[in-house]
Coordinates of C-alpha atoms in Angstrom, one line a residue:
Chain A
M1 CA 0.0 0.0 0.0
N2 CA 1.3 3.5 -0.8
H3 CA 1.5 5.8 2.1
T4 CA 1.3 9.5 2.0
V5 CA 2.8 11.9 4.6
H6 CA 1.3 15.1 5.3
L7 CA 4.1 17.4 6.4
S8 CA 3.7 20.7 8.4
G9 CA 6.4 22.8 9.8
E10 CA 7.7 26.1 11.1
G11 CA 5.7 29.2 10.0
N12 CA 3.5 27.3 7.6
P13 CA 0.1 26.1 8.9
T14 CA -1.0 24.6 5.6
P15 CA 0.4 21.0 5.3
V16 CA 1.7 19.5 2.1
S17 CA 1.6 16.0 0.9
V18 CA 4.6 13.8 0.1
P19 CA 5.3 10.3 -0.5
H20 CA 5.9 8.2 2.6
S21 CA 9.4 7.5 3.6
P22 CA 10.6 5.3 6.5
S23 CA 13.7 7.4 6.9
P24 CA 13.8 10.5 9.1
A25 CA 16.6 11.7 6.9
A26 CA 14.4 11.5 3.8
L27 CA 11.5 13.1 5.5
F28 CA 13.7 16.0 6.6
A29 CA 14.9 16.5 2.9
A30 CA 11.3 16.3 1.7
A31 CA 10.3 18.9 4.4
K32 CA 12.8 21.4 3.0
Q33 CA 12.0 20.8 -0.6
A34 CA 8.3 21.3 0.3
G35 CA 9.1 24.5 1.9
V36 CA 7.8 23.5 5.5
L37 CA 11.3 23.9 6.9
P38 CA 13.7 26.8 6.0
T39 CA 16.6 25.8 3.5
D40 CA 19.2 26.5 6.3
A41 CA 17.7 24.1 8.8
K42 CA 20.0 21.3 9.9
A43 CA 18.8 17.8 10.4
E44 CA 20.6 17.5 13.8
D45 CA 18.6 20.5 15.0
T46 CA 15.2 19.4 13.8
H47 CA 12.6 17.2 15.4
L48 CA 10.0 15.2 13.6
F49 CA 6.6 14.8 15.5
V50 CA 4.0 12.2 14.4
G51 CA 0.5 13.7 15.0
E52 CA 0.1 15.2 18.3
E53 CA 2.7 12.9 20.0
D54 CA 4.8 14.6 22.7
E55 CA 8.0 12.8 21.9
P56 CA 9.9 13.2 18.6
V57 CA 9.6 10.3 16.1
T58 CA 12.0 7.4 15.9
A59 CA 13.2 5.6 12.7
D60 CA 11.3 2.4 14.0
R61 CA 8.1 4.3 14.4
L62 CA 8.2 5.5 10.8
K63 CA 8.5 2.0 9.4
S64 CA 5.2 1.0 10.9
P65 CA 3.0 4.0 10.1
G66 CA -0.2 2.1 10.9
K67 CA -2.3 4.4 8.7
D68 CA -2.3 5.1 5.0
R69 CA -2.0 8.9 6.0
L70 CA 0.6 9.9 8.5
R71 CA 0.9 13.6 9.7
I72 CA 4.2 14.8 10.6
H73 CA 5.3 18.0 12.1
C74 CA 8.8 19.3 11.5
H75 CA 10.3 21.8 14.0
R76 CA 13.5 23.0 15.5
C77 CA 11.8 23.7 18.7
R78 CA 11.4 20.7 21.0
K79 CA 8.6 22.4 22.9
I80 CA 6.4 25.4 22.2
E81 CA 5.5 27.5 25.1
V82 CA 1.9 28.5 24.4
T83 CA 0.3 31.4 26.1
V84 CA -3.5 32.1 25.9
V85 CA -4.8 35.6 26.9
F86 CA -8.4 36.2 27.8
N87 CA -9.9 39.1 29.6
L88 CA -6.4 40.4 30.6
K89 CA -5.6 37.0 32.2
K90 CA -3.1 34.5 30.9
H91 CA -2.4 30.7 31.1
T92 CA 0.7 29.3 29.7
K93 CA 1.5 25.5 28.7
A94 CA 4.4 23.8 27.1
L95 CA 3.3 21.7 24.3
A96 CA 4.9 19.5 21.6
P97 CA 5.0 21.5 18.2
G98 CA 2.5 19.0 16.7
A99 CA -0.2 19.6 19.0
E100 CA -3.1 21.0 17.2
V101 CA -4.7 24.3 17.7
R102 CA -7.8 22.5 18.6
R103 CA -6.1 21.1 21.5
V104 CA -4.8 24.5 22.6
L105 CA -8.4 25.9 22.4
K106 CA -9.9 23.1 24.4
W107 CA -7.2 23.6 27.1
A108 CA -7.8 27.3 27.1
L109 CA -11.6 27.2 27.5
K110 CA -11.1 24.9 30.4
E111 CA -8.5 26.8 32.1
F112 CA -10.6 29.9 31.8
G113 CA -13.8 28.1 33.0
L114 CA -15.7 28.7 29.8
T115 CA -18.5 26.2 28.9
G116 CA -21.8 26.0 26.9
A117 CA -22.5 28.9 24.6
D118 CA -19.7 30.9 26.0
A119 CA -17.2 28.2 24.9
D120 CA -18.9 27.6 21.6
N121 CA -18.4 31.1 20.2
K122 CA -14.6 31.4 20.9
E123 CA -11.6 31.2 18.8
L124 CA -7.9 31.9 18.9
R125 CA -6.2 34.8 17.1
L126 CA -2.6 36.0 17.0
G127 CA -2.1 39.7 18.1
G128 CA -5.6 40.4 19.4
A129 CA -9.2 40.5 18.5
G130 CA -8.3 41.7 14.9
G131 CA -5.5 39.3 14.3
E132 CA -5.2 36.3 12.3
V133 CA -7.4 33.4 13.2
L134 CA -5.5 30.2 14.1
N135 CA -6.5 27.2 12.1
E136 CA -7.7 24.7 14.5
D137 CA -6.4 21.8 12.4
A138 CA -3.0 23.3 12.3
A139 CA 0.0 22.2 14.4
I140 CA 0.7 24.9 17.0
G141 CA 4.3 25.0 15.9
S142 CA 3.2 26.2 12.6
Y143 CA 2.7 29.5 14.3
A144 CA 6.1 29.6 16.1
H145 CA 9.2 30.9 14.3
Y146 CA 12.4 29.4 15.6
P147 CA 14.3 30.4 17.7
K148 CA 11.3 31.8 19.3
C149 CA 9.7 28.7 20.6
E150 CA 6.6 30.5 21.7
V151 CA 3.1 31.5 20.6
T152 CA 0.8 33.9 22.3
A153 CA -2.8 33.7 21.3
Y154 CA -6.0 35.6 22.2
L155 CA -9.1 33.9 23.1
V156 CA -11.9 36.0 21.5
D157 CA -15.4 36.0 20.5
I158 CA -16.1 34.6 16.9
V159 CA -17.5 37.5 14.9
Q160 CA -21.1 36.6 13.9
V161 CA -22.2 36.9 10.3
Q162 CA -24.8 39.6 10.1
G163 CA -25.9 42.4 7.7
Chain B
M1 CA -14.7 8.7 -21.1
N2 CA -14.5 12.5 -21.2
P3 CA -11.5 14.0 -19.4
D4 CA -12.1 16.1 -16.2
S5 CA -12.6 19.7 -16.7
P6 CA -10.0 21.9 -15.3
E7 CA -12.3 22.8 -12.5
L8 CA -13.2 19.2 -11.6
S9 CA -9.4 18.1 -11.9
L10 CA -8.5 21.0 -9.5
F11 CA -11.2 20.0 -7.1
R12 CA -10.2 16.4 -7.1
T13 CA -6.6 17.5 -6.3
H14 CA -7.9 19.5 -3.2
L15 CA -9.8 16.5 -2.0
E16 CA -6.4 14.6 -1.9
E17 CA -4.6 17.4 0.0
A18 CA -3.8 17.5 3.7
P19 CA -6.3 20.1 4.7
F20 CA -9.3 18.2 3.3
T21 CA -8.1 14.9 4.5
A22 CA -7.4 16.2 8.1
G23 CA -11.2 16.9 8.3
V24 CA -12.0 13.4 7.0
D25 CA -9.6 11.8 9.3
G26 CA -11.0 13.9 12.3
G27 CA -14.4 12.9 11.5
R28 CA -15.7 16.3 10.6
W29 CA -16.6 15.9 7.0
A30 CA -16.5 13.5 4.1
L31 CA -17.9 13.0 0.7
V32 CA -21.4 11.4 0.8
Q33 CA -21.0 7.7 0.4
G34 CA -21.4 6.9 -3.3
E35 CA -20.5 10.5 -4.3
D36 CA -18.5 9.9 -7.5
L37 CA -18.6 13.6 -8.8
S38 CA -20.6 12.3 -12.0
Q39 CA -23.0 15.2 -11.4
W40 CA -20.2 17.7 -11.5
H41 CA -20.5 20.8 -10.9
H42 CA -22.6 19.5 -8.0
C43 CA -21.1 17.5 -5.2
R44 CA -22.5 16.4 -1.9
I45 CA -20.3 16.4 1.3
E46 CA -21.6 15.6 4.7
L47 CA -20.6 17.3 7.9
R48 CA -20.8 16.1 11.4
C49 CA -23.0 18.2 13.6
D50 CA -23.2 18.5 17.3
S51 CA -26.4 16.7 18.5
R52 CA -27.6 19.9 20.3
F53 CA -27.9 21.5 16.8
S54 CA -29.2 18.4 14.8
A55 CA -30.7 15.2 16.0
E56 CA -29.4 13.6 12.9
G57 CA -25.8 14.4 14.1
R58 CA -24.9 15.5 10.6
V59 CA -25.9 17.7 7.6
V60 CA -25.4 17.1 4.0
L61 CA -24.5 20.0 1.8
R62 CA -25.0 19.9 -2.0
F63 CA -22.4 22.2 -3.5
N64 CA -22.7 24.1 -6.7
L65 CA -19.0 24.4 -7.8
A66 CA -19.4 26.0 -11.1
G67 CA -16.3 27.9 -11.9
Y68 CA -14.2 26.5 -9.0
S69 CA -11.9 27.8 -7.5
A70 CA -12.0 31.3 -9.2
K71 CA -15.7 31.4 -8.1
A72 CA -16.7 30.7 -4.5
P73 CA -18.8 27.7 -3.8
T74 CA -22.3 27.8 -2.9
A75 CA -24.3 25.1 -1.1
Q76 CA -27.7 24.2 0.3
P77 CA -28.7 21.6 3.0
W78 CA -29.6 18.3 1.3
D79 CA -31.5 15.1 1.8
A80 CA -29.1 12.6 0.4
E81 CA -31.5 9.8 0.7
K82 CA -34.2 11.5 -1.4
N83 CA -31.8 13.5 -3.4
T84 CA -33.9 16.7 -2.7
P85 CA -33.4 19.9 -0.6
L86 CA -33.5 19.2 3.0
P87 CA -36.8 20.5 4.6
T88 CA -36.0 23.5 6.6
A89 CA -37.4 21.9 9.8
R90 CA -34.5 19.5 9.6
W91 CA -31.9 22.3 9.2
P92 CA -29.2 22.6 12.0
K93 CA -30.1 25.3 14.6
G94 CA -29.3 26.2 18.1
S95 CA -26.6 28.8 18.4
A96 CA -26.8 32.3 17.2
H97 CA -23.9 31.8 15.0
L98 CA -25.5 28.6 13.4
N99 CA -28.8 30.3 13.0
A100 CA -27.3 33.2 11.1
I101 CA -25.6 30.8 8.7
F102 CA -28.4 28.3 8.2
N103 CA -31.1 30.9 7.6
P104 CA -34.1 29.7 5.5
N105 CA -35.7 33.2 6.0
W106 CA -32.9 34.6 3.9
K107 CA -32.6 31.8 1.3
T108 CA -33.2 28.0 1.2
T109 CA -30.5 27.5 -1.5
A110 CA -27.4 28.9 0.1
L111 CA -25.6 29.6 3.4
Y112 CA -25.2 33.0 4.8
M113 CA -21.5 33.3 5.2
P114 CA -18.5 35.2 3.6
C115 CA -17.3 32.3 1.4
D116 CA -20.8 31.4 -0.1
R117 CA -21.0 32.8 -3.6
M118 CA -24.7 33.6 -3.2
A119 CA -24.2 35.4 0.2
M120 CA -21.2 37.3 -0.9
E121 CA -23.2 39.3 -3.4
G122 CA -24.2 42.5 -1.9
H123 CA -22.1 41.9 1.3
D124 CA -18.7 43.6 0.1
G125 CA -18.3 44.9 3.7
W126 CA -17.6 41.4 4.8
K127 CA -14.2 41.7 3.1
Q128 CA -13.3 44.0 6.0
V129 CA -15.1 42.1 8.8
F130 CA -14.1 38.7 7.5
P131 CA -10.9 39.2 5.7
Q132 CA -9.6 35.7 6.3
W133 CA -12.9 34.0 5.3
W134 CA -13.8 36.2 2.3
W135 CA -13.5 33.7 -0.7
T136 CA -10.6 34.2 -3.1
P137 CA -9.4 31.9 -6.0
K138 CA -6.6 30.7 -3.8
H139 CA -8.9 29.0 -1.4
T140 CA -10.2 25.4 -1.6
I141 CA -13.3 23.6 -0.6
T142 CA -11.8 23.0 2.8
H143 CA -11.9 26.8 3.4
Y144 CA -15.7 26.6 3.1
L145 CA -16.1 23.5 5.1
T146 CA -13.9 24.8 7.9
F147 CA -16.1 27.9 8.4
V148 CA -19.2 25.9 8.7
S149 CA -17.7 23.0 10.7
R150 CA -16.6 25.2 13.4
H151 CA -20.1 26.3 14.1
L152 CA -21.6 22.6 13.6
L153 CA -19.2 21.2 15.8
P154 CA -17.8 23.7 18.2
T155 CA -14.4 22.7 19.8
G156 CA -15.5 23.9 23.1
H157 CA -18.1 21.1 23.2
A158 CA -16.5 18.4 21.0

């Protein structure tokens, strides 16, 4: 069976598809070629994460992908310090770069005690209420720019369609 | 067999790409079973829905993808079994956001949102209010699905 790898990386929240390779070195090369890692990134400095796993991938793990679609996040940061701001209060958590924004949002809603309709209408944005909406499917590492291994997001109300 | 049109070929490509498959793998959306795109430029996609908003737990959208992706998609709720428009009584409803998007009092043939071709007409102001969501040719079907899905299946409750 042919396997496809969906690669995401630094500063690029839109993943790209490449043929699967069981070799971390080959995946690293594919990531640079696909533009999800900068051209000056070094293999020895780069971590590969499968899905939302907390630990970087090993060569053995790649040999047995288990699914016909493998999601791999490539990053020079080992952890991303994620801070979410809401109503002038902050909570911070260290996450693997492959953790999805959706997971960050769930965590933030819980930390700020938001439930029901209050939780339903929230989204995460960079820079404030008018900033870029974070894609919930994206890896949080996609919004971090090495060597700054951190992301600050604002928990804001989703603007309702009207007019 | 006639070759795919450029629009259909592009659409097929987008269905294979990571953003669309992420939603499939996450259980948020999928092509309706048996959808083979033989009725292009129509296509049916089902989206999972919080049971608070729809007892059926899903809604099927029948897309009109004429001019894709230069032109924005438009979609209407659909009864996939009967192959007819979904009766409005079965439309998802419950949150203020969802009720604004699935608004049969506005139209029964489109969704009221900044990436629906029919809703965009006459709402140029949405370019400033929803700059990230306003449809452009660089967007893919996943863009439309993501906008709808986050209201059908809010992360806070999932």
